[in-house]
């Protein structure tokens, strides 16, 4: 909200772009709405759709770029500006800032599909500010593959190497997350989808915190992985397919789960009685039978760092 | 797994504590199980429940403290040890380490109430290691209070100040989390409980990542907050009660929600038709009507930093 004094014979037009000089900054902006004009004799407020010479009015101004401003009462120097006609280069008005919009409304209405009534609370500390403290960007390294393919141990080895190099990391492991955040979910298709949905959201929060978050979940369904990917900016979601044939995972069977599934003790076991959809465009495909762990880590480093 | 050569006339007893010298370290430990004894003439493996003089056997050894060890084949110097009788101080045996247990089993069975079949995957990078990269401890600052009490803006102001001082922070805001992780949840009592349960779990993950995580949720139920607290080590969960009378929140009504609730348009609105359980032992109680924001932040800093 600003008070504008109009100083030119050509009337102020809402919606028209003017140049603004605000302290040392040159900007462009427009009056988006005239709240009311003030009668300088009676101090009455009245409706106006343009401002003639010497008119004073309370208006909303929108700038083409964000700029730090102050309230005029706090700091007149950085709380006032002049308006310049872009064609004639003449000073046509002067303004005093009352309250910058952001402090007026600390939230905004965003489109959402939440079951609750919610606004979006504006927060001041950004991902970029957190990344600056960290010294590196936040992103997500998403491992996918059969049970027993080696996701957890590769994810762990990757985290060890990143930590050793001073990167700030977090590991979200499928089994471990099911002890806490997702302990209410079983292995049905719907529960698996919800499991991956939550992990995607949490991973995004970690990336927002400027952390390299590593996830190790079977995540068998392509659409679930793609929905996780959609939460990230381009390049911040790195899908790693731990590509090892099912029969080798079954031979290894480190936790004895394949045997139980074959014996009919486990429903919905990926590869046996629940599908695994191979990634079509993973950023990395690790052929774990052909390379040793050090070679696999080198392949990962090429895309992570 | 270790191979032990027994060098004394008094037999090795599983379960008995011996002193071990391993490289430069003095430790105590016991043989928990003899897998098999090796016949030195035929190389046959046979069962044994003790080891006589000159016996060679594959055993499991448990130490009273964790210690870095190597595989004997990789590094004989730090992969071997001698056993000393604690009473006579005589060297009674020698051992070679085959595979430290951790690399043998990268997971363990932990008690859990998950609906899925899960193990606990051991991870190598710890909270302490992440905190070392960060330069400060991870913890949770948990704001609670009525809608409109100022939780979000105080949480935001706290994060700004912490970020300015170089602390690594993350803000989980009630409204914003309901756009993503908790968008499937409404405002019924059960859904509120699940909402806070998930937020507690995610906050714990952030603390594990070495981050000061700030949460701003109404979190009206005491048991829900206590369950979140229970996920943290003592002193790592700081409950902040934004204590402002309901009628003042209702006068402010920044989002117009109290009015809607009074008009019967909103069910389960805290303070109107859903209870708020005041914290009994919050670490901080902020009387927001009596102090300005700078004073409130000072009160917060005293417990956070």
mmCIF file of N, CA, C and O in Angstrom, chain B residues 218-288:
data_model
loop_
_atom_site.group_PDB
_atom_site.id
_atom_site.type_symbol
_atom_site.label_atom_id
_atom_site.label_comp_id
_atom_site.label_asym_id
_atom_site.label_seq_id
_atom_site.Cartn_x
_atom_site.Cartn_y
_atom_site.Cartn_z
ATOM 1 N N UNK B 218 -0.635 -26.597 15.291
ATOM 2 C CA UNK B 218 -1.493 -26.389 16.462
ATOM 3 C C UNK B 218 -1.201 -27.499 17.471
ATOM 4 O O UNK B 218 -1.054 -27.253 18.649
ATOM 5 N N UNK B 219 -1.097 -28.726 17.007
ATOM 6 C CA UNK B 219 -0.835 -29.913 17.831
ATOM 7 C C UNK B 219 -1.572 -29.825 19.165
ATOM 8 O O UNK B 219 -0.940 -29.695 20.220
ATOM 9 N N UNK B 220 -2.915 -29.908 19.113
ATOM 10 C CA UNK B 220 -3.729 -29.606 20.304
ATOM 11 C C UNK B 220 -3.704 -30.687 21.384
ATOM 12 O O UNK B 220 -4.006 -30.390 22.537
ATOM 13 N N UNK B 221 -3.344 -31.929 21.015
ATOM 14 C CA UNK B 221 -3.483 -33.015 21.991
ATOM 15 C C UNK B 221 -2.143 -33.318 22.674
ATOM 16 O O UNK B 221 -1.115 -33.509 22.021
ATOM 17 N N UNK B 222 -2.218 -33.392 24.013
ATOM 18 C CA UNK B 222 -1.011 -33.577 24.814
ATOM 19 C C UNK B 222 -0.321 -34.893 24.502
ATOM 20 O O UNK B 222 0.901 -34.945 24.364
ATOM 21 N N UNK B 223 -1.103 -35.971 24.352
ATOM 22 C CA UNK B 223 -0.471 -37.277 24.111
ATOM 23 C C UNK B 223 0.260 -37.288 22.769
ATOM 24 O O UNK B 223 1.310 -37.921 22.643
ATOM 25 N N UNK B 224 -0.306 -36.589 21.777
ATOM 26 C CA UNK B 224 0.366 -36.541 20.472
ATOM 27 C C UNK B 224 1.724 -35.841 20.591
ATOM 28 O O UNK B 224 2.730 -36.310 20.044
ATOM 29 N N UNK B 225 1.739 -34.736 21.330
ATOM 30 C CA UNK B 225 3.008 -34.010 21.502
ATOM 31 C C UNK B 225 4.001 -34.856 22.300
ATOM 32 O O UNK B 225 5.196 -34.886 21.991
ATOM 33 N N UNK B 226 3.475 -35.564 23.316
ATOM 34 C CA UNK B 226 4.368 -36.393 24.129
ATOM 35 C C UNK B 226 4.935 -37.548 23.314
ATOM 36 O O UNK B 226 6.072 -37.977 23.537
ATOM 37 N N UNK B 227 4.128 -38.057 22.384
ATOM 38 C CA UNK B 227 4.644 -39.136 21.544
ATOM 39 C C UNK B 227 5.718 -38.632 20.587
ATOM 40 O O UNK B 227 6.674 -39.345 20.288
ATOM 41 N N UNK B 228 5.558 -37.411 20.117
ATOM 42 C CA UNK B 228 6.626 -36.814 19.302
ATOM 43 C C UNK B 228 7.890 -36.661 20.165
ATOM 44 O O UNK B 228 8.981 -37.056 19.760
ATOM 45 N N UNK B 229 7.707 -36.136 21.360
ATOM 46 C CA UNK B 229 8.848 -35.940 22.268
ATOM 47 C C UNK B 229 9.592 -37.244 22.528
ATOM 48 O O UNK B 229 10.828 -37.267 22.597
ATOM 49 N N UNK B 230 8.824 -38.333 22.652
ATOM 50 C CA UNK B 230 9.424 -39.623 22.995
ATOM 51 C C UNK B 230 10.390 -40.126 21.911
ATOM 52 O O UNK B 230 11.195 -41.011 22.163
ATOM 53 N N UNK B 231 10.290 -39.565 20.711
ATOM 54 C CA UNK B 231 11.176 -39.994 19.625
ATOM 55 C C UNK B 231 12.574 -39.390 19.759
ATOM 56 O O UNK B 231 13.493 -39.787 19.045
ATOM 57 N N UNK B 232 12.720 -38.422 20.659
ATOM 58 C CA UNK B 232 13.975 -37.684 20.753
ATOM 59 C C UNK B 232 14.726 -38.026 22.033
ATOM 60 O O UNK B 232 14.124 -38.436 23.019
ATOM 61 N N UNK B 233 16.032 -37.820 21.994
ATOM 62 C CA UNK B 233 16.826 -37.935 23.213
ATOM 63 C C UNK B 233 16.455 -36.784 24.147
ATOM 64 O O UNK B 233 15.993 -35.728 23.696
ATOM 65 N N UNK B 234 16.675 -36.988 25.428
ATOM 66 C CA UNK B 234 16.412 -35.932 26.407
ATOM 67 C C UNK B 234 17.133 -34.645 26.015
ATOM 68 O O UNK B 234 18.320 -34.668 25.703
ATOM 69 N N UNK B 235 16.396 -33.566 26.033
ATOM 70 C CA UNK B 235 17.012 -32.272 25.745
ATOM 71 C C UNK B 235 17.005 -31.890 24.281
ATOM 72 O O UNK B 235 17.338 -30.753 23.934
ATOM 73 N N UNK B 236 16.649 -32.844 23.409
ATOM 74 C CA UNK B 236 16.655 -32.553 21.968
ATOM 75 C C UNK B 236 15.282 -32.138 21.453
ATOM 76 O O UNK B 236 15.121 -31.842 20.271
ATOM 77 N N UNK B 237 14.275 -32.158 22.322
ATOM 78 C CA UNK B 237 12.917 -31.769 21.934
ATOM 79 C C UNK B 237 12.506 -30.605 22.825
ATOM 80 O O UNK B 237 12.395 -30.754 24.047
ATOM 81 N N UNK B 238 12.306 -29.447 22.233
ATOM 82 C CA UNK B 238 11.998 -28.243 23.005
ATOM 83 C C UNK B 238 10.588 -27.798 22.642
ATOM 84 O O UNK B 238 10.333 -27.338 21.530
ATOM 85 N N UNK B 239 9.681 -27.952 23.591
ATOM 86 C CA UNK B 239 8.286 -27.601 23.344
ATOM 87 C C UNK B 239 8.081 -26.125 23.670
ATOM 88 O O UNK B 239 8.443 -25.669 24.759
ATOM 89 N N UNK B 240 7.530 -25.392 22.723
ATOM 90 C CA UNK B 240 7.323 -23.954 22.897
ATOM 91 C C UNK B 240 5.822 -23.677 22.846
ATOM 92 O O UNK B 240 5.191 -23.827 21.799
ATOM 93 N N UNK B 241 5.266 -23.295 23.975
ATOM 94 C CA UNK B 241 3.836 -23.008 24.017
ATOM 95 C C UNK B 241 3.613 -21.530 23.706
ATOM 96 O O UNK B 241 4.019 -20.662 24.477
ATOM 97 N N UNK B 242 3.008 -21.256 22.561
ATOM 98 C CA UNK B 242 2.665 -19.875 22.218
ATOM 99 C C UNK B 242 1.350 -19.582 22.926
ATOM 100 O O UNK B 242 0.274 -19.948 22.472
ATOM 101 N N UNK B 243 1.493 -18.931 24.083
ATOM 102 C CA UNK B 243 0.392 -18.835 25.043
ATOM 103 C C UNK B 243 -0.322 -17.497 24.882
ATOM 104 O O UNK B 243 0.158 -16.463 25.337
ATOM 105 N N UNK B 244 -1.448 -17.545 24.241
ATOM 106 C CA UNK B 244 -2.223 -16.331 24.000
ATOM 107 C C UNK B 244 -3.691 -16.728 24.126
ATOM 108 O O UNK B 244 -4.093 -17.788 23.628
ATOM 109 N N UNK B 245 -4.480 -15.920 24.839
ATOM 110 C CA UNK B 245 -5.864 -16.330 25.105
ATOM 111 C C UNK B 245 -6.661 -16.532 23.814
ATOM 112 O O UNK B 245 -6.443 -15.839 22.814
ATOM 113 N N UNK B 246 -7.571 -17.486 23.880
ATOM 114 C CA UNK B 246 -8.382 -17.816 22.718
ATOM 115 C C UNK B 246 -9.106 -16.598 22.171
ATOM 116 O O UNK B 246 -9.166 -16.393 20.948
ATOM 117 N N UNK B 247 -9.646 -15.763 23.068
ATOM 118 C CA UNK B 247 -10.454 -14.643 22.565
ATOM 119 C C UNK B 247 -9.617 -13.643 21.769
ATOM 120 O O UNK B 247 -10.115 -13.008 20.841
ATOM 121 N N UNK B 248 -8.335 -13.545 22.110
ATOM 122 C CA UNK B 248 -7.481 -12.634 21.319
ATOM 123 C C UNK B 248 -7.196 -13.235 19.940
ATOM 124 O O UNK B 248 -7.232 -12.550 18.922
ATOM 125 N N UNK B 249 -6.940 -14.557 19.915
ATOM 126 C CA UNK B 249 -6.765 -15.229 18.618
ATOM 127 C C UNK B 249 -8.015 -15.025 17.765
ATOM 128 O O UNK B 249 -7.942 -14.800 16.556
ATOM 129 N N UNK B 250 -9.165 -15.109 18.413
ATOM 130 C CA UNK B 250 -10.420 -14.998 17.669
ATOM 131 C C UNK B 250 -10.637 -13.568 17.179
ATOM 132 O O UNK B 250 -11.162 -13.360 16.089
ATOM 133 N N UNK B 251 -10.223 -12.594 17.994
ATOM 134 C CA UNK B 251 -10.314 -11.199 17.535
ATOM 135 C C UNK B 251 -9.431 -10.973 16.317
ATOM 136 O O UNK B 251 -9.823 -10.336 15.355
ATOM 137 N N UNK B 252 -8.197 -11.502 16.412
ATOM 138 C CA UNK B 252 -7.258 -11.345 15.273
ATOM 139 C C UNK B 252 -7.807 -12.048 14.037
ATOM 140 O O UNK B 252 -7.880 -11.481 12.970
ATOM 141 N N UNK B 253 -8.110 -13.324 14.204
ATOM 142 C CA UNK B 253 -8.679 -14.182 13.162
ATOM 143 C C UNK B 253 -8.055 -13.908 11.786
ATOM 144 O O UNK B 253 -8.768 -13.572 10.835
ATOM 145 N N UNK B 254 -6.740 -14.036 11.672
ATOM 146 C CA UNK B 254 -6.062 -13.559 10.459
ATOM 147 C C UNK B 254 -6.563 -14.225 9.174
ATOM 148 O O UNK B 254 -6.565 -13.605 8.125
ATOM 149 N N UNK B 255 -7.004 -15.469 9.286
ATOM 150 C CA UNK B 255 -7.449 -16.163 8.067
ATOM 151 C C UNK B 255 -8.970 -16.273 8.012
ATOM 152 O O UNK B 255 -9.509 -16.981 7.154
ATOM 153 N N UNK B 256 -9.642 -15.623 8.948
ATOM 154 C CA UNK B 256 -11.105 -15.647 8.938
ATOM 155 C C UNK B 256 -11.701 -16.991 9.306
ATOM 156 O O UNK B 256 -12.864 -17.275 9.007
ATOM 157 N N UNK B 257 -10.895 -17.841 9.969
ATOM 158 C CA UNK B 257 -11.357 -19.207 10.244
ATOM 159 C C UNK B 257 -12.259 -19.284 11.473
ATOM 160 O O UNK B 257 -13.205 -20.063 11.502
ATOM 161 N N UNK B 258 -11.956 -18.466 12.505
ATOM 162 C CA UNK B 258 -12.799 -18.501 13.708
ATOM 163 C C UNK B 258 -14.231 -18.125 13.348
ATOM 164 O O UNK B 258 -15.188 -18.743 13.824
ATOM 165 N N UNK B 259 -14.356 -17.096 12.505
ATOM 166 C CA UNK B 259 -15.687 -16.661 12.107
ATOM 167 C C UNK B 259 -16.440 -17.805 11.424
ATOM 168 O O UNK B 259 -17.589 -18.107 11.755
ATOM 169 N N UNK B 260 -15.756 -18.468 10.501
ATOM 170 C CA UNK B 260 -16.374 -19.611 9.810
ATOM 171 C C UNK B 260 -16.770 -20.703 10.793
ATOM 172 O O UNK B 260 -17.824 -21.324 10.658
ATOM 173 N N UNK B 261 -15.877 -20.951 11.779
ATOM 174 C CA UNK B 261 -16.182 -21.994 12.758
ATOM 175 C C UNK B 261 -17.408 -21.607 13.590
ATOM 176 O O UNK B 261 -18.286 -22.432 13.841
ATOM 177 N N UNK B 262 -17.470 -20.339 13.995
ATOM 178 C CA UNK B 262 -18.625 -19.855 14.771
ATOM 179 C C UNK B 262 -19.915 -19.967 13.969
ATOM 180 O O UNK B 262 -20.989 -20.195 14.517
ATOM 181 N N UNK B 263 -19.774 -19.776 12.655
ATOM 182 C CA UNK B 263 -20.953 -19.867 11.786
ATOM 183 C C UNK B 263 -21.311 -21.314 11.468
ATOM 184 O O UNK B 263 -22.217 -21.576 10.679
ATOM 185 N N UNK B 264 -20.543 -22.249 12.062
ATOM 186 C CA UNK B 264 -20.862 -23.659 11.863
ATOM 187 C C UNK B 264 -20.362 -24.222 10.553
ATOM 188 O O UNK B 264 -20.713 -25.329 10.157
ATOM 189 N N UNK B 265 -19.507 -23.459 9.854
ATOM 190 C CA UNK B 265 -19.003 -23.946 8.560
ATOM 191 C C UNK B 265 -17.813 -24.886 8.721
ATOM 192 O O UNK B 265 -17.446 -25.583 7.788
ATOM 193 N N UNK B 266 -17.155 -24.861 9.906
ATOM 194 C CA UNK B 266 -15.982 -25.711 10.115
ATOM 195 C C UNK B 266 -16.188 -26.622 11.318
ATOM 196 O O UNK B 266 -16.437 -26.141 12.425
ATOM 197 N N UNK B 267 -16.081 -27.914 11.086
ATOM 198 C CA UNK B 267 -16.073 -28.855 12.204
ATOM 199 C C UNK B 267 -14.656 -28.924 12.766
ATOM 200 O O UNK B 267 -13.691 -28.581 12.086
ATOM 201 N N UNK B 268 -14.552 -29.432 13.970
ATOM 202 C CA UNK B 268 -13.257 -29.756 14.552
ATOM 203 C C UNK B 268 -12.287 -28.585 14.518
ATOM 204 O O UNK B 268 -11.124 -28.742 14.143
ATOM 205 N N UNK B 269 -12.774 -27.386 14.876
ATOM 206 C CA UNK B 269 -11.871 -26.241 14.896
ATOM 207 C C UNK B 269 -11.396 -26.014 16.334
ATOM 208 O O UNK B 269 -12.193 -25.786 17.237
ATOM 209 N N UNK B 270 -10.081 -26.077 16.506
ATOM 210 C CA UNK B 270 -9.505 -26.014 17.856
ATOM 211 C C UNK B 270 -9.947 -24.753 18.591
ATOM 212 O O UNK B 270 -9.799 -23.642 18.072
ATOM 213 N N UNK B 271 -10.456 -24.939 19.808
ATOM 214 C CA UNK B 271 -10.889 -23.812 20.624
ATOM 215 C C UNK B 271 -12.377 -23.547 20.508
ATOM 216 O O UNK B 271 -12.989 -23.017 21.427
ATOM 217 N N UNK B 272 -12.969 -23.919 19.366
ATOM 218 C CA UNK B 272 -14.399 -23.687 19.153
ATOM 219 C C UNK B 272 -15.170 -24.987 19.348
ATOM 220 O O UNK B 272 -16.012 -25.098 20.225
ATOM 221 N N UNK B 273 -14.855 -25.980 18.534
ATOM 222 C CA UNK B 273 -15.545 -27.253 18.680
ATOM 223 C C UNK B 273 -14.583 -28.441 18.687
ATOM 224 O O UNK B 273 -14.924 -29.554 18.305
ATOM 225 N N UNK B 274 -13.360 -28.182 19.107
ATOM 226 C CA UNK B 274 -12.348 -29.233 19.296
ATOM 227 C C UNK B 274 -11.401 -28.710 20.371
ATOM 228 O O UNK B 274 -11.081 -27.513 20.381
ATOM 229 N N UNK B 275 -10.959 -29.583 21.301
ATOM 230 C CA UNK B 275 -10.223 -29.064 22.453
ATOM 231 C C UNK B 275 -8.772 -28.684 22.151
ATOM 232 O O UNK B 275 -8.190 -29.158 21.173
ATOM 233 N N UNK B 276 -8.213 -27.818 23.003
ATOM 234 C CA UNK B 276 -6.770 -27.589 23.022
ATOM 235 C C UNK B 276 -6.264 -27.923 24.416
ATOM 236 O O UNK B 276 -6.735 -27.344 25.398
ATOM 237 N N UNK B 277 -5.353 -28.858 24.489
ATOM 238 C CA UNK B 277 -4.812 -29.277 25.790
ATOM 239 C C UNK B 277 -3.515 -28.527 26.051
ATOM 240 O O UNK B 277 -2.493 -28.761 25.383
ATOM 241 N N UNK B 278 -3.558 -27.632 27.020
ATOM 242 C CA UNK B 278 -2.417 -26.764 27.336
ATOM 243 C C UNK B 278 -1.227 -27.613 27.798
ATOM 244 O O UNK B 278 -1.402 -28.537 28.588
ATOM 245 N N UNK B 279 -0.020 -27.337 27.295
ATOM 246 C CA UNK B 279 1.159 -28.085 27.754
ATOM 247 C C UNK B 279 1.374 -27.906 29.249
ATOM 248 O O UNK B 279 1.185 -26.813 29.773
ATOM 249 N N UNK B 280 1.758 -29.003 29.888
ATOM 250 C CA UNK B 280 2.006 -28.939 31.334
ATOM 251 C C UNK B 280 3.471 -28.652 31.634
ATOM 252 O O UNK B 280 3.795 -28.094 32.671
ATOM 253 N N UNK B 281 4.348 -29.080 30.759
ATOM 254 C CA UNK B 281 5.774 -28.900 31.063
ATOM 255 C C UNK B 281 6.545 -28.502 29.808
ATOM 256 O O UNK B 281 7.581 -29.076 29.481
ATOM 257 N N UNK B 282 6.024 -27.492 29.120
ATOM 258 C CA UNK B 282 6.740 -26.994 27.941
ATOM 259 C C UNK B 282 8.058 -26.365 28.382
ATOM 260 O O UNK B 282 8.150 -25.800 29.469
ATOM 261 N N UNK B 283 9.069 -26.488 27.535
ATOM 262 C CA UNK B 283 10.361 -25.879 27.859
ATOM 263 C C UNK B 283 10.260 -24.356 27.874
ATOM 264 O O UNK B 283 10.987 -23.688 28.611
ATOM 265 N N UNK B 284 9.409 -23.798 27.042
ATOM 266 C CA UNK B 284 9.214 -22.349 27.007
ATOM 267 C C UNK B 284 7.734 -22.040 26.886
ATOM 268 O O UNK B 284 7.009 -22.736 26.161
ATOM 269 N N UNK B 285 7.308 -21.003 27.593
ATOM 270 C CA UNK B 285 5.942 -20.526 27.443
ATOM 271 C C UNK B 285 6.052 -19.068 27.031
ATOM 272 O O UNK B 285 6.581 -18.244 27.787
ATOM 273 N N UNK B 286 5.617 -18.761 25.835
ATOM 274 C CA UNK B 286 5.754 -17.406 25.314
ATOM 275 C C UNK B 286 4.449 -16.654 25.506
ATOM 276 O O UNK B 286 3.439 -16.979 24.875
ATOM 277 N N UNK B 287 4.478 -15.652 26.394
ATOM 278 C CA UNK B 287 3.285 -14.825 26.601
ATOM 279 C C UNK B 287 3.307 -13.737 25.530
ATOM 280 O O UNK B 287 3.842 -12.646 25.741
ATOM 281 N N UNK B 288 2.703 -14.045 24.394
ATOM 282 C CA UNK B 288 2.900 -13.163 23.238
ATOM 283 C C UNK B 288 2.158 -11.836 23.387
ATOM 284 O O UNK B 288 2.429 -10.902 22.638
#
